[in-house]
CSV table of N, CA, C and O in Angstrom, one decimal:
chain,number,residue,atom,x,y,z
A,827,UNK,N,37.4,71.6,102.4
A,827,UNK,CA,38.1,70.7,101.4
A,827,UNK,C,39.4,71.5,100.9
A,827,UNK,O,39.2,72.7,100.7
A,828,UNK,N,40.4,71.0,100.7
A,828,UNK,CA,42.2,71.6,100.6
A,828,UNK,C,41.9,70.8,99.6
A,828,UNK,O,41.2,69.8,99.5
A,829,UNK,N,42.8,71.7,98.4
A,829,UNK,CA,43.8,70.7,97.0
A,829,UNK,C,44.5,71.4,97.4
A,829,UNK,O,44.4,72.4,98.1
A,830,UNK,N,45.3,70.6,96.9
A,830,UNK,CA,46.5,70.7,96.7
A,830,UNK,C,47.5,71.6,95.1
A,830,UNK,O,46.7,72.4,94.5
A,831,UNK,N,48.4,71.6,94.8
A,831,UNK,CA,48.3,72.6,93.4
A,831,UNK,C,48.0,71.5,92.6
A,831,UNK,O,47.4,71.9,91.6
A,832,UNK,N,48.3,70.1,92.7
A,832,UNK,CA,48.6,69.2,91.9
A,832,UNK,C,47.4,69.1,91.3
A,832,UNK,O,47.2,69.3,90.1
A,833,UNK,N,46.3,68.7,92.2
A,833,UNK,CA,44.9,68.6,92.2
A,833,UNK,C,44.4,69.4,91.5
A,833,UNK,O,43.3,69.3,91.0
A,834,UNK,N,45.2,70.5,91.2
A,834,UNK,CA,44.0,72.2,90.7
A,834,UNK,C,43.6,71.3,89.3
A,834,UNK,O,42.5,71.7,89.0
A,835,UNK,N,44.1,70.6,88.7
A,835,UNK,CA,44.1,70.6,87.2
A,835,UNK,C,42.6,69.2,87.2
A,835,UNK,O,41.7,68.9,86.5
A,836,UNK,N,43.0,68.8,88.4
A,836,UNK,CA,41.9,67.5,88.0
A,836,UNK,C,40.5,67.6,88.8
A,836,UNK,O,39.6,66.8,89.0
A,837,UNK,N,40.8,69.0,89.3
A,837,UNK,CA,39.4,69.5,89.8
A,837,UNK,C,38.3,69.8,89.4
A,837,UNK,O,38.6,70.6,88.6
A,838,UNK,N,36.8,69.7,89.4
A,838,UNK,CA,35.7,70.2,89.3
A,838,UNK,C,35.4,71.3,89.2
A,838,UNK,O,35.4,71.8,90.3
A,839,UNK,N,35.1,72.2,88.0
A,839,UNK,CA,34.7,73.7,88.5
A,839,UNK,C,34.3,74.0,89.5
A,839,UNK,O,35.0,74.9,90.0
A,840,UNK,N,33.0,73.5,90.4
A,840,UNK,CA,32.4,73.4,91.7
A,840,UNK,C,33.4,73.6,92.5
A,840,UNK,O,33.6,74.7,93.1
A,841,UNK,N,34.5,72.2,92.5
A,841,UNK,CA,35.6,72.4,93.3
A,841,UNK,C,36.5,73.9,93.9
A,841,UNK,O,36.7,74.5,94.9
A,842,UNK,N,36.8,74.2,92.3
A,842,UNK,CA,37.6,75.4,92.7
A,842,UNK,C,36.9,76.6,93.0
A,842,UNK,O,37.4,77.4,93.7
A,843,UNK,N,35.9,76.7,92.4
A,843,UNK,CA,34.5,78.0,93.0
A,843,UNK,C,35.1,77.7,94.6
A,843,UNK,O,35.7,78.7,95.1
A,844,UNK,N,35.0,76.5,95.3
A,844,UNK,CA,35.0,76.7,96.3
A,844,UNK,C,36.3,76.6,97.3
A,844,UNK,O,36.4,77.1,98.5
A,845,UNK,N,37.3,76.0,96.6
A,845,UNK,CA,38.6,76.5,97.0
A,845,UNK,C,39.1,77.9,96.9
A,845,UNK,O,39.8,78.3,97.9
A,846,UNK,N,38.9,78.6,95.9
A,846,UNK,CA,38.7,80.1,95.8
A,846,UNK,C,37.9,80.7,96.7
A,846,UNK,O,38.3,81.9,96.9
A,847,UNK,N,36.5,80.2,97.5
A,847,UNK,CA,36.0,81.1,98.7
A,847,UNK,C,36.5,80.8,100.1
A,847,UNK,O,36.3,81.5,101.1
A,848,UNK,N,37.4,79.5,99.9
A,848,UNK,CA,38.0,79.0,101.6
A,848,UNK,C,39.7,80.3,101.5
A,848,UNK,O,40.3,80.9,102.4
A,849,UNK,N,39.9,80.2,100.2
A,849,UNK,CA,41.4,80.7,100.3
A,849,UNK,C,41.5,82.4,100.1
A,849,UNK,O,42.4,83.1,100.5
A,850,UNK,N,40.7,82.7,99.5
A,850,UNK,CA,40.6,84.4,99.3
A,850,UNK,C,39.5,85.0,99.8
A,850,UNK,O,39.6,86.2,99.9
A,851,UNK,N,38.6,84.6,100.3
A,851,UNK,CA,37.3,84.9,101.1
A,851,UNK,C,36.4,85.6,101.1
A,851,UNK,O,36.0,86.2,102.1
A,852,UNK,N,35.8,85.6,99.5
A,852,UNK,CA,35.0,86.3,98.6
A,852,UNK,C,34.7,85.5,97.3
A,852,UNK,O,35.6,84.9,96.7
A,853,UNK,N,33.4,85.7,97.0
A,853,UNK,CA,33.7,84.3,95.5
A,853,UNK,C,34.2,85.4,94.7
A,853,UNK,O,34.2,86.6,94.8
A,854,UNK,N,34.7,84.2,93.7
A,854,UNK,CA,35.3,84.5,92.4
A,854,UNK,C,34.6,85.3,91.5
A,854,UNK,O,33.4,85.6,91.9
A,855,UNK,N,35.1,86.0,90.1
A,855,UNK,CA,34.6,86.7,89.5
A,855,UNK,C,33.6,86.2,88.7
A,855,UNK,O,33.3,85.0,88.6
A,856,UNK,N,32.8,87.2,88.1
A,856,UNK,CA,31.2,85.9,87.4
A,856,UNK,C,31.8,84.5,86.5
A,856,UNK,O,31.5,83.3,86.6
A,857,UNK,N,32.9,85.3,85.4
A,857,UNK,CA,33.4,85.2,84.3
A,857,UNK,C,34.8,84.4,84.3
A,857,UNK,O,35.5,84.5,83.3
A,858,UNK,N,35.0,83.8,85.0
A,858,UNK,CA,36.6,83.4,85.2
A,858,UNK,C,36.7,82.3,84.3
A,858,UNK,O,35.9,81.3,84.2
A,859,UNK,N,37.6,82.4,83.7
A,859,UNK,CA,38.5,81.1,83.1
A,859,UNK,C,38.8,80.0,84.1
A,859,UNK,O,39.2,80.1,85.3
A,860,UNK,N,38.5,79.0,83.5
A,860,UNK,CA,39.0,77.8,84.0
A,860,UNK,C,40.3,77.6,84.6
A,860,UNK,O,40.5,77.3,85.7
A,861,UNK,N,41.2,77.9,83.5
A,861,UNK,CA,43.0,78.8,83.5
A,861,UNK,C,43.1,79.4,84.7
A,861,UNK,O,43.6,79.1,85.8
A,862,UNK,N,42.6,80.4,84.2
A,862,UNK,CA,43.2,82.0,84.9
A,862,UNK,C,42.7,81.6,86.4
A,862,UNK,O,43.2,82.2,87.4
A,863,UNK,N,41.6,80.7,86.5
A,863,UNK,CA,41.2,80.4,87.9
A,863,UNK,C,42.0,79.2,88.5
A,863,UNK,O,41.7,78.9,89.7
A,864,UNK,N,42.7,78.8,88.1
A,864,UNK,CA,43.8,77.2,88.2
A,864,UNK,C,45.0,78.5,88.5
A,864,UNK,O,44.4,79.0,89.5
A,865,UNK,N,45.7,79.0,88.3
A,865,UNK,CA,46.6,80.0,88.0
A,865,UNK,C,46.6,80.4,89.3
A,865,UNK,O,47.6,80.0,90.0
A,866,UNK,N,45.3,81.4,89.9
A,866,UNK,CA,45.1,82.5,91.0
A,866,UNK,C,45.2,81.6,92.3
A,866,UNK,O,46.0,81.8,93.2
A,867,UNK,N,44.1,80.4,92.1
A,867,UNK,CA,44.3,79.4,93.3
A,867,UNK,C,46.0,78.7,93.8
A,867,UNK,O,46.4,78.6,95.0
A,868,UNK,N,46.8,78.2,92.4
A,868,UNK,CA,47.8,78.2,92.5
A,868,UNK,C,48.8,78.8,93.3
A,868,UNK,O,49.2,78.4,94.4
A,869,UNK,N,49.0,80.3,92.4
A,869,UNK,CA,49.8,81.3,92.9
A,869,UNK,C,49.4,81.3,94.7
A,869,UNK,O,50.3,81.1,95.5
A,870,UNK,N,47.7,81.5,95.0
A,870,UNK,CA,47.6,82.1,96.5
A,870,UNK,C,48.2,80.6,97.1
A,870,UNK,O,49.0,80.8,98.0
A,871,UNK,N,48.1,79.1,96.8
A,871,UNK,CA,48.2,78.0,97.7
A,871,UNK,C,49.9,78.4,98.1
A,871,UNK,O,50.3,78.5,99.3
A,872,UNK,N,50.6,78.5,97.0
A,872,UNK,CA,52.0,79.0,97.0
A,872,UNK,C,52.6,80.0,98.0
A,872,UNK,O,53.7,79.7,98.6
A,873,UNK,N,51.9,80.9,98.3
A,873,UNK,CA,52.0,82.0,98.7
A,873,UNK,C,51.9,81.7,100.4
A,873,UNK,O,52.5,82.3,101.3
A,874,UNK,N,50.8,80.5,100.3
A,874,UNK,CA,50.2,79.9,101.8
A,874,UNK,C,51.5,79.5,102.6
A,874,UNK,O,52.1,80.0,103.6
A,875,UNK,N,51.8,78.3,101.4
A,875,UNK,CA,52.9,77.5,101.7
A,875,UNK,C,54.5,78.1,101.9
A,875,UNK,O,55.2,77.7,102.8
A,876,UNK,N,54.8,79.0,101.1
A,876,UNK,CA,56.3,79.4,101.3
A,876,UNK,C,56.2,81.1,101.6
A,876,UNK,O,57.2,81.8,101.8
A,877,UNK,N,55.3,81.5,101.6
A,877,UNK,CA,55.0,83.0,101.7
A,877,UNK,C,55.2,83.9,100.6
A,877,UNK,O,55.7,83.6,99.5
A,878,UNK,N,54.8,85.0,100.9
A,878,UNK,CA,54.3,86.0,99.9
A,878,UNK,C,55.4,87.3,99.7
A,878,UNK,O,56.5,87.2,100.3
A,879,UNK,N,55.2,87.9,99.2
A,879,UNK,CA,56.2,89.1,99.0
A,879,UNK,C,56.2,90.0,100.6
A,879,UNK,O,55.3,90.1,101.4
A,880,UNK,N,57.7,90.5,100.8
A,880,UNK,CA,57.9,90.8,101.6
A,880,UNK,C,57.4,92.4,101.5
A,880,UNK,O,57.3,92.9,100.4
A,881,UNK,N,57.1,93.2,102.8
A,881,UNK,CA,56.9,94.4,102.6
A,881,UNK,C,58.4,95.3,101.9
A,881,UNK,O,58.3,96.3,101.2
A,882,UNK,N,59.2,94.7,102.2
A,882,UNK,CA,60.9,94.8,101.6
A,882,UNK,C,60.5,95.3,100.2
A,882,UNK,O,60.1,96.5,99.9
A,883,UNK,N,60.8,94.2,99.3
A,883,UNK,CA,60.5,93.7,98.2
A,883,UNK,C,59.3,94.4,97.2
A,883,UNK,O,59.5,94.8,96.1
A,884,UNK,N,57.6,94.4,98.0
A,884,UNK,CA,57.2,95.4,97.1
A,884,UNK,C,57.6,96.8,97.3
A,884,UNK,O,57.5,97.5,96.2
A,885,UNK,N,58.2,97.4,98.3
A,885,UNK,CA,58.8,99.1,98.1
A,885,UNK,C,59.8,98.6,97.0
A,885,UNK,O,59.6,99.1,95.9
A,886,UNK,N,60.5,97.9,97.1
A,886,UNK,CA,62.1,98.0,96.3
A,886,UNK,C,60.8,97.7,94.3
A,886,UNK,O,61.3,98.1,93.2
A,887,UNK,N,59.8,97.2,94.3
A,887,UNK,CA,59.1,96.9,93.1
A,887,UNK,C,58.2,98.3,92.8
A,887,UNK,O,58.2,98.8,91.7
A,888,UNK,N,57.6,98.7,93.8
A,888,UNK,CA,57.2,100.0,93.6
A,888,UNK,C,57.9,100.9,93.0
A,888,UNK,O,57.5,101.4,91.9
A,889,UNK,N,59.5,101.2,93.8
A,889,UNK,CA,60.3,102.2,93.5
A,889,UNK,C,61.0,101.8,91.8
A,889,UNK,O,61.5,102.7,91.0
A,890,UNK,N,60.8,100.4,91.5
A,890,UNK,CA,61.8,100.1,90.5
A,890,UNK,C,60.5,100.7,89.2
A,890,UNK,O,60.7,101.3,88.2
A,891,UNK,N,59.4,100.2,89.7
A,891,UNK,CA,58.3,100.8,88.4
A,891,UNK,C,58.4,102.5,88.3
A,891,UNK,O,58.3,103.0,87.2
A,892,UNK,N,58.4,103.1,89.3
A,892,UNK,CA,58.6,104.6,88.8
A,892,UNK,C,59.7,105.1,88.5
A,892,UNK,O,59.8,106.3,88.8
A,893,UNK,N,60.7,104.5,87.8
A,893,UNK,CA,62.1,104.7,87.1
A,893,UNK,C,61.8,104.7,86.0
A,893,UNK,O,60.8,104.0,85.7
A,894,UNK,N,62.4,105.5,85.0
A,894,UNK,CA,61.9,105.9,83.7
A,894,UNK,C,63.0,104.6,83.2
A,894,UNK,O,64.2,104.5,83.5
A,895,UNK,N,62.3,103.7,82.5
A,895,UNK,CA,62.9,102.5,82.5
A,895,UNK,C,63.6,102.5,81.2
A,895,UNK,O,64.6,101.8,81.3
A,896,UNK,N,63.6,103.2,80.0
A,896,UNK,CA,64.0,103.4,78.9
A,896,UNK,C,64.5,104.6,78.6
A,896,UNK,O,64.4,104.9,77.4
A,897,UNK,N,65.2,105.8,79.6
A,897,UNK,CA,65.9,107.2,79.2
A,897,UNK,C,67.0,106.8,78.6
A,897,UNK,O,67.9,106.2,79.2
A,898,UNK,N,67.0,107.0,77.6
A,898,UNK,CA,68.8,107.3,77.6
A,898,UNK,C,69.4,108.3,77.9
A,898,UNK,O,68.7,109.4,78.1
A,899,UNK,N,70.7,108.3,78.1
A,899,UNK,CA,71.8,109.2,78.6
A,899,UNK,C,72.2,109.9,77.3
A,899,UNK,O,73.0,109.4,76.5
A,900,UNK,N,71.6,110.9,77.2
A,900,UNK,CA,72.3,112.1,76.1
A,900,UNK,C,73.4,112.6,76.7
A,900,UNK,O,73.4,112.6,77.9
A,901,UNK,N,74.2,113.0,76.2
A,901,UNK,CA,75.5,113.8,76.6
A,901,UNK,C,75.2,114.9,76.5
A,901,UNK,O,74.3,115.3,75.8
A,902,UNK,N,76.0,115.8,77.3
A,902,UNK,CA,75.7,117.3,77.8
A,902,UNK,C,75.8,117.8,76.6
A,902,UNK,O,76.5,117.1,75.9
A,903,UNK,N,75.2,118.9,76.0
A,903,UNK,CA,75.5,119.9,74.8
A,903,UNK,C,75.1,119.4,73.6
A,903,UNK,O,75.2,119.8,72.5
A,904,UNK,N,74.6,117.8,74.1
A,904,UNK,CA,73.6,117.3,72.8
A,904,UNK,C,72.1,118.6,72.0
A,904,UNK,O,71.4,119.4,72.6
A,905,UNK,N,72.3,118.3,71.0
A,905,UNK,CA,71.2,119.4,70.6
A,905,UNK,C,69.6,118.8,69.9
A,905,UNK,O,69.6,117.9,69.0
A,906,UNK,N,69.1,119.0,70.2
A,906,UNK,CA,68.3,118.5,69.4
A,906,UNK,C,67.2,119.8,68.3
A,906,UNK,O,66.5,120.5,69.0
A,907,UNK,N,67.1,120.0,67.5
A,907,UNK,CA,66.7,120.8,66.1
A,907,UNK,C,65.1,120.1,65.6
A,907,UNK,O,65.0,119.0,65.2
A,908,UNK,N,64.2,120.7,65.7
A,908,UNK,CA,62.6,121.0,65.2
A,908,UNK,C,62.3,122.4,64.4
A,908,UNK,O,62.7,123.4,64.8
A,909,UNK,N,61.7,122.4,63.3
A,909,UNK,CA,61.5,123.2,62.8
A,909,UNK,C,59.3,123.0,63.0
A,909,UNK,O,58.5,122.2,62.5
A,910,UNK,N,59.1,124.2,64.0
A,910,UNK,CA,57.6,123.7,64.4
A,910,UNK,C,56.9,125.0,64.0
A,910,UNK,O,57.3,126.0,64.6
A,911,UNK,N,55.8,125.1,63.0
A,911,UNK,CA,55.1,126.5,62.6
A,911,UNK,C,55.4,127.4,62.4
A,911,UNK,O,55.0,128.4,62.8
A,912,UNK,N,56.3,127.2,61.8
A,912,UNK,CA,57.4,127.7,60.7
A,912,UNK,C,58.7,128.5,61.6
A,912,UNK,O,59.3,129.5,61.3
A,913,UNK,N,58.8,127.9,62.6
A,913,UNK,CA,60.1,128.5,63.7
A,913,UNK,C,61.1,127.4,63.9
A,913,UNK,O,60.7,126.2,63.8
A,914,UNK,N,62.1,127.6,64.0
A,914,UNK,CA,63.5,126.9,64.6
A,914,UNK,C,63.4,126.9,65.9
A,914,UNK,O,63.4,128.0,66.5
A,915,UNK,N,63.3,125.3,66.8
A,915,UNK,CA,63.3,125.1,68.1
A,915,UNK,C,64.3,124.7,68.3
A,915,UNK,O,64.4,123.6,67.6
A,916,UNK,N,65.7,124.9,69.2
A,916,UNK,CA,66.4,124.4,69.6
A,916,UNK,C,66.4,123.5,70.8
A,916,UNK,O,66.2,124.4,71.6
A,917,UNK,N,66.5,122.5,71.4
A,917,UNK,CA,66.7,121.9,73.1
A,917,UNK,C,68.1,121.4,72.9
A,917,UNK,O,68.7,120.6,72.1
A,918,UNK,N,68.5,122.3,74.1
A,918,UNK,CA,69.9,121.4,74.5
A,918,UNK,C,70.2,121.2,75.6
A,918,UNK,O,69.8,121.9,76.5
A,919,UNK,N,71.1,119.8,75.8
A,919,UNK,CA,71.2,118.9,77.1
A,919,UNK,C,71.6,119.8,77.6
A,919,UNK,O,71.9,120.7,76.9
A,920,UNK,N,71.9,120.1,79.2
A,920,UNK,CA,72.6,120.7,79.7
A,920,UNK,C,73.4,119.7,80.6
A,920,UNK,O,73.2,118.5,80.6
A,921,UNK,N,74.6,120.4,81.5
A,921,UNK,CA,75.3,119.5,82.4
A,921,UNK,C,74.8,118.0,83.0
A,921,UNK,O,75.1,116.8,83.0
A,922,UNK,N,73.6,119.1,83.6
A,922,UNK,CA,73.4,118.1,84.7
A,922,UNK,C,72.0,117.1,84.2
A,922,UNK,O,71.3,116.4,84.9
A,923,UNK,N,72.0,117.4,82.9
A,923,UNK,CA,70.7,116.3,82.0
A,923,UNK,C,69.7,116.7,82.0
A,923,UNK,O,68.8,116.0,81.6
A,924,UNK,N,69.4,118.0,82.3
A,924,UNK,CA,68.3,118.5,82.1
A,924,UNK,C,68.2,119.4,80.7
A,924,UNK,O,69.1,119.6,79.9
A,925,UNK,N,67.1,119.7,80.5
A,925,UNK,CA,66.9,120.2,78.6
A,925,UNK,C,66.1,121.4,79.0
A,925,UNK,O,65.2,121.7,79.7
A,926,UNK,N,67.2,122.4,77.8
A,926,UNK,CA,67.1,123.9,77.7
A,926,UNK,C,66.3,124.5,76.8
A,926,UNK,O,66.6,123.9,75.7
A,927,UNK,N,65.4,125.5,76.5
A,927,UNK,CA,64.8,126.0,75.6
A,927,UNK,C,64.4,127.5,76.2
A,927,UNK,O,64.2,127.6,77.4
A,928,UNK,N,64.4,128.4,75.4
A,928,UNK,CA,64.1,129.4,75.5
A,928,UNK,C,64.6,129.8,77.0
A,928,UNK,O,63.6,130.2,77.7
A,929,UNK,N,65.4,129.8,77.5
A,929,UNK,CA,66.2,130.2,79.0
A,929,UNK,C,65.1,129.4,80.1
A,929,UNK,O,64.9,129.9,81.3
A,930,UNK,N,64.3,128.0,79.6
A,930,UNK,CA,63.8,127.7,80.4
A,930,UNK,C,64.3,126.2,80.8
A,930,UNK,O,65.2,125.7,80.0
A,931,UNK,N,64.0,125.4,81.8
A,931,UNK,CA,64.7,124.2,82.1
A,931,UNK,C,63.8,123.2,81.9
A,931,UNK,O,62.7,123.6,82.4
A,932,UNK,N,63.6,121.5,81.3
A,932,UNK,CA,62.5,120.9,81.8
A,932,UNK,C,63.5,119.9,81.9
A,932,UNK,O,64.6,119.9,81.2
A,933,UNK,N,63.0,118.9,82.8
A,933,UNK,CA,63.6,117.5,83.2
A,933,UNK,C,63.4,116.5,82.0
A,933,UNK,O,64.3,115.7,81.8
A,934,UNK,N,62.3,116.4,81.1
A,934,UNK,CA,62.6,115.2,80.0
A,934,UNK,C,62.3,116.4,78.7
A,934,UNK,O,61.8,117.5,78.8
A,935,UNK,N,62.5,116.0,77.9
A,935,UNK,CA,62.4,116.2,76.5
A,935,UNK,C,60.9,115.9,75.8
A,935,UNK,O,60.8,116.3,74.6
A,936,UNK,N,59.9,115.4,76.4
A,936,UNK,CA,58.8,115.7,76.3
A,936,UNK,C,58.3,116.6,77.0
A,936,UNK,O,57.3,116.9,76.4
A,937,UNK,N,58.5,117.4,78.1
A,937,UNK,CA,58.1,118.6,78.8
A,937,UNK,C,58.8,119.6,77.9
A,937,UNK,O,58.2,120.6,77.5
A,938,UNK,N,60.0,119.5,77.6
A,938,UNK,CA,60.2,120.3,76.5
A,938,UNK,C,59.2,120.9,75.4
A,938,UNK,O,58.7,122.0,75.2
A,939,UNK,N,59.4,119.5,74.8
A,939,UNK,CA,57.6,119.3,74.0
A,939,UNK,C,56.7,119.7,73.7
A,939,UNK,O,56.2,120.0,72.6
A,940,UNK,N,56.1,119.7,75.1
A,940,UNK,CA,54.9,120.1,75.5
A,940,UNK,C,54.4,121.6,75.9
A,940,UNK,O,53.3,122.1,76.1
A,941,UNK,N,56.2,122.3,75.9
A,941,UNK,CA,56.2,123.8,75.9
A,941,UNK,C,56.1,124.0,74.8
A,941,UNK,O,55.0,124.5,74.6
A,942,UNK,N,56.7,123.9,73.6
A,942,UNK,CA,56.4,124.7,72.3
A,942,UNK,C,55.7,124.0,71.7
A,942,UNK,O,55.9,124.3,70.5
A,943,UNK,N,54.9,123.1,71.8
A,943,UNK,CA,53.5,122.4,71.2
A,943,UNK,C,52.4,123.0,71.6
A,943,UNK,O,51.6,123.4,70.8
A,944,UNK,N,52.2,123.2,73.4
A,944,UNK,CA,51.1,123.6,73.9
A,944,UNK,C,50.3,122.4,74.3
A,944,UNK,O,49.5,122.5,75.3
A,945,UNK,N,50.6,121.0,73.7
A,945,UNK,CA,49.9,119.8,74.4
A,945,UNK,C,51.2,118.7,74.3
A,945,UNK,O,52.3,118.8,73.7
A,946,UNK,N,50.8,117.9,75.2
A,946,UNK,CA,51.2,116.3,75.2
A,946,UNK,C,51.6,115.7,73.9
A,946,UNK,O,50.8,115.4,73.0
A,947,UNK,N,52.9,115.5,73.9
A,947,UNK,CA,53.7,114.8,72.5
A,947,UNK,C,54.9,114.5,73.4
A,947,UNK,O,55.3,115.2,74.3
A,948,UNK,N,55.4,113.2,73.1
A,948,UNK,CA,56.6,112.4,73.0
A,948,UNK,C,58.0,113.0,72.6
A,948,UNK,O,58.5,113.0,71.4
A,949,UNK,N,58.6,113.5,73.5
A,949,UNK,CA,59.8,114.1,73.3
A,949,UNK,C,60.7,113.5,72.2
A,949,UNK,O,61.5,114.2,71.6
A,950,UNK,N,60.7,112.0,72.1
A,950,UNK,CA,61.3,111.5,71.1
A,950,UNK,C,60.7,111.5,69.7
A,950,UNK,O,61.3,111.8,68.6
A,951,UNK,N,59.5,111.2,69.7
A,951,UNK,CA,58.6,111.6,68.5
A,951,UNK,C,58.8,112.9,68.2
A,951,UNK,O,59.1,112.8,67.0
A,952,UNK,N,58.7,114.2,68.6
A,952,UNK,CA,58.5,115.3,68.6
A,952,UNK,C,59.5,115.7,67.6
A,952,UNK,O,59.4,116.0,66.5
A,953,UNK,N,60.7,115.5,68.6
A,953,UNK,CA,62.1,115.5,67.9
A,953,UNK,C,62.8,114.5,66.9
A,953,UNK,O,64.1,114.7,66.9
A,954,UNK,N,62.3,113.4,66.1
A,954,UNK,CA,62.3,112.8,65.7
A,954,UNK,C,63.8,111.7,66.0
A,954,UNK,O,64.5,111.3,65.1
A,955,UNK,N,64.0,111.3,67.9
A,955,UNK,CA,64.9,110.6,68.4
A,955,UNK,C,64.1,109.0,68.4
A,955,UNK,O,62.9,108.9,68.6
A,956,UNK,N,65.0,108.1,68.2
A,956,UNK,CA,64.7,106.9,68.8
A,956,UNK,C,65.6,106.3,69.7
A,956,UNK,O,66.8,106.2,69.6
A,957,UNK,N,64.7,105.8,70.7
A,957,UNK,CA,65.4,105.1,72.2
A,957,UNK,C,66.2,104.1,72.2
A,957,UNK,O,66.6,103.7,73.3
């Protein structure tokens, strides 16, 4: 038995239980929404019909998710000033955007951070920047 997308909405639970084991080829989850199961059958009939993401397309999605999506661009010789257990920390940008402390180099400002903290903190929190 085929619906169509139109169909998904005036279908029988039964129905789509089993449109979901002709089209993905495993039953559905114990728990599924009515919705969220109109939605999945949807999207996959779509996918049938005009095709799916290209292998292209998810590298170019992959590569775009592991971009730091929110850095801003500090300018070189930007400084940033912490006063942390009772010492004066300085970080400053350098040329080429990387951040200086103690004659040492880290790529973000939370690795900074996390050198004169000793744990995991927010370079922008740390230093009291916002994005």
């Amino acid at each position: 038995m085929e619906l169509d997308i139109a169909g998904l909405d005036t279908a029988g639970r039964d129905e789509l239980l089993e449109q979901w084991r002709s089209l993905i080829g495993r039953p559905p989850p114990k728990h599924i929404s009515r919705a969220l199961l109109i939605q999945i059958l949807a999207f996959e009939l779509q996918t049938k019909l005009y095709g799916g993401f290209t292998k292209r397309l998810s590298l170019r999605l992959t590569r775009a998710s592991r971009r730091d999506v929110m850095r801003p661009a500090f300018k070189p010789g930007s400084r940033f000033v912490r006063e942390y257990r009772g010492k004066t920390h300085v970080v400053e940008v350098a040329e080429d955007g990387c951040f200086a402390w103690n004659a040492q180099r880290f790529k973000s400002l939370s690795h900074a951070a996390r050198a004169i903290t000793g744990y995991n903190v927010s370079g922008f929190k740390f230093f009291g920047v916002k994005p």
